[in-house]
Amino acid sequence: IADFQAIQWMLADMATRIEASWMLTCRAATLRDKGLAFGRAASMAKLYASETAMWATIKAVQIHGGYGYVTEFPVERYMRDAKLSEIGEGTSEVQRMIIAKSLLRDGYLAEQKHL
């Protein structure tokens, strides 16, 4: 199945978004380690990573076809776990509110200038 170009593109997109999630997380951690304001960066990382997890697991279910939805394969469990990441520790909507309030209060470059 990996020989199909459509599947290869899905895998490439999944890997790219996961890597971007990792980089956002590293940026937030770096700000925190330096003792700088990191709230917006952490919310951006949480928002993007959790939504990427959900998006990627939906793609994985699609790649697996009918097997992606049955409990005999771990993919359906990964999708349920990913959904929890969107609602646990602050929903995506809450993360968006935190990000927007920070942008409106401090401007975009407030956390940028320290890196």
Tab-separated table of C-alpha atoms in Angstrom:
chain	number	residue	atom	x	y	z
A	1	ILE	CA	0.000	0.000	0.000
A	2	ALA	CA	2.948	2.336	0.607
A	3	ASP	CA	3.727	2.219	-3.120
A	4	PHE	CA	0.675	4.394	-3.826
A	5	GLN	CA	1.545	8.054	-4.239
A	6	ALA	CA	-1.534	9.198	-2.310
A	7	ILE	CA	-0.418	7.172	0.712
A	8	GLN	CA	3.125	8.508	0.412
A	9	TRP	CA	1.787	12.055	0.417
A	10	MET	CA	-0.299	11.342	3.515
A	11	LEU	CA	2.752	9.922	5.278
A	12	ALA	CA	4.869	12.921	4.260
A	13	ASP	CA	2.224	15.346	5.519
A	14	MET	CA	1.864	13.410	8.768
A	15	ALA	CA	5.615	13.424	9.390
A	16	THR	CA	5.890	17.130	8.565
A	17	ARG	CA	3.100	18.137	10.941
A	18	ILE	CA	4.476	15.934	13.706
A	19	GLU	CA	7.914	17.527	13.269
A	20	ALA	CA	6.357	21.007	13.380
A	21	SER	CA	4.582	20.014	16.598
A	22	TRP	CA	7.902	18.928	18.063
A	23	MET	CA	9.554	22.216	17.100
A	24	LEU	CA	6.757	24.274	18.663
A	25	THR	CA	7.096	22.221	21.836
A	26	CYS	CA	10.872	22.698	21.901
A	27	ARG	CA	10.440	26.447	21.450
A	28	ALA	CA	8.051	26.682	24.395
A	29	ALA	CA	10.412	24.583	26.522
A	30	THR	CA	13.371	26.783	25.565
A	31	LEU	CA	11.509	29.926	26.590
A	32	ARG	CA	10.586	28.340	29.904
A	33	ASP	CA	14.145	27.137	30.510
A	34	LYS	CA	15.398	30.689	29.914
A	35	GLY	CA	12.896	32.045	32.439
A	36	LEU	CA	11.018	33.951	29.746
A	37	ALA	CA	7.299	34.242	29.084
A	38	PHE	CA	6.230	30.980	27.489
A	39	GLY	CA	2.450	30.837	27.921
A	40	ARG	CA	1.530	31.687	24.355
A	41	ALA	CA	4.198	29.388	22.935
A	42	ALA	CA	3.004	26.553	25.168
A	43	SER	CA	-0.593	27.097	24.077
A	44	MET	CA	0.459	27.141	20.426
A	45	ALA	CA	2.374	23.897	20.910
A	46	LYS	CA	-0.508	22.239	22.759
A	47	LEU	CA	-3.052	23.378	20.162
A	48	TYR	CA	-1.026	22.366	17.127
A	49	ALA	CA	0.259	19.082	18.549
A	50	SER	CA	-3.119	17.888	19.782
A	51	GLU	CA	-4.888	18.788	16.544
A	52	THR	CA	-2.062	17.207	14.559
A	53	ALA	CA	-2.422	14.017	16.591
A	54	MET	CA	-6.126	13.872	15.787
A	55	TRP	CA	-5.597	14.701	12.116
A	56	ALA	CA	-2.787	12.146	11.746
A	57	THR	CA	-4.735	9.357	13.416
A	58	ILE	CA	-7.742	10.022	11.199
A	59	LYS	CA	-5.407	9.688	8.205
A	60	ALA	CA	-3.988	6.482	9.700
A	61	VAL	CA	-7.484	5.038	10.062
A	62	GLN	CA	-8.145	5.975	6.438
A	63	ILE	CA	-4.928	4.284	5.309
A	64	HIS	CA	-5.879	1.110	7.169
A	65	GLY	CA	-9.353	1.085	5.627
A	66	GLY	CA	-11.896	-1.010	7.517
A	67	TYR	CA	-9.165	-2.452	9.708
A	68	GLY	CA	-8.426	1.014	11.047
A	69	TYR	CA	-11.746	1.070	12.848
A	70	VAL	CA	-11.726	-2.325	14.557
A	71	THR	CA	-10.313	-2.914	18.021
A	72	GLU	CA	-7.999	-5.689	16.837
A	73	PHE	CA	-5.680	-3.013	15.428
A	74	PRO	CA	-4.147	-0.248	17.570
A	75	VAL	CA	-5.030	2.547	15.147
A	76	GLU	CA	-8.550	3.039	16.511
A	77	ARG	CA	-7.132	3.350	20.017
A	78	TYR	CA	-4.628	5.946	18.864
A	79	MET	CA	-7.490	7.971	17.408
A	80	ARG	CA	-9.411	7.863	20.698
A	81	ASP	CA	-6.280	8.832	22.615
A	82	ALA	CA	-5.638	11.697	20.199
A	83	LYS	CA	-9.141	13.043	20.776
A	84	LEU	CA	-8.443	13.142	24.492
A	85	SER	CA	-5.402	15.336	23.811
A	86	GLU	CA	-7.712	17.897	22.189
A	87	ILE	CA	-9.954	18.125	25.247
A	88	GLY	CA	-7.666	17.313	28.179
A	89	GLU	CA	-5.484	19.944	29.863
A	90	GLY	CA	-7.342	22.725	28.046
A	91	THR	CA	-9.439	22.293	24.942
A	92	SER	CA	-8.374	23.579	21.550
A	93	GLU	CA	-10.842	26.424	22.006
A	94	VAL	CA	-9.266	27.388	25.335
A	95	GLN	CA	-5.797	27.305	23.755
A	96	ARG	CA	-7.032	29.581	20.957
A	97	MET	CA	-8.433	32.025	23.537
A	98	ILE	CA	-5.107	32.100	25.397
A	99	ILE	CA	-3.195	32.687	22.156
A	100	ALA	CA	-5.563	35.415	20.940
A	101	LYS	CA	-5.574	37.256	24.277
A	102	SER	CA	-1.780	37.197	24.345
A	103	LEU	CA	-1.577	38.512	20.786
A	104	LEU	CA	-4.046	41.304	21.469
A	105	ARG	CA	-2.382	42.243	24.759
A	106	ASP	CA	1.298	41.929	23.828
A	107	GLY	CA	1.472	41.814	20.037
A	108	TYR	CA	2.988	39.038	17.986
A	109	LEU	CA	6.636	39.847	18.559
A	110	ALA	CA	6.539	39.888	22.381
A	111	GLU	CA	7.797	36.304	22.744
A	112	GLN	CA	9.677	36.321	19.424
A	113	LYS	CA	12.357	38.835	20.372
A	114	HIS	CA	13.921	36.532	22.964
A	115	LEU	CA	14.888	33.768	20.547
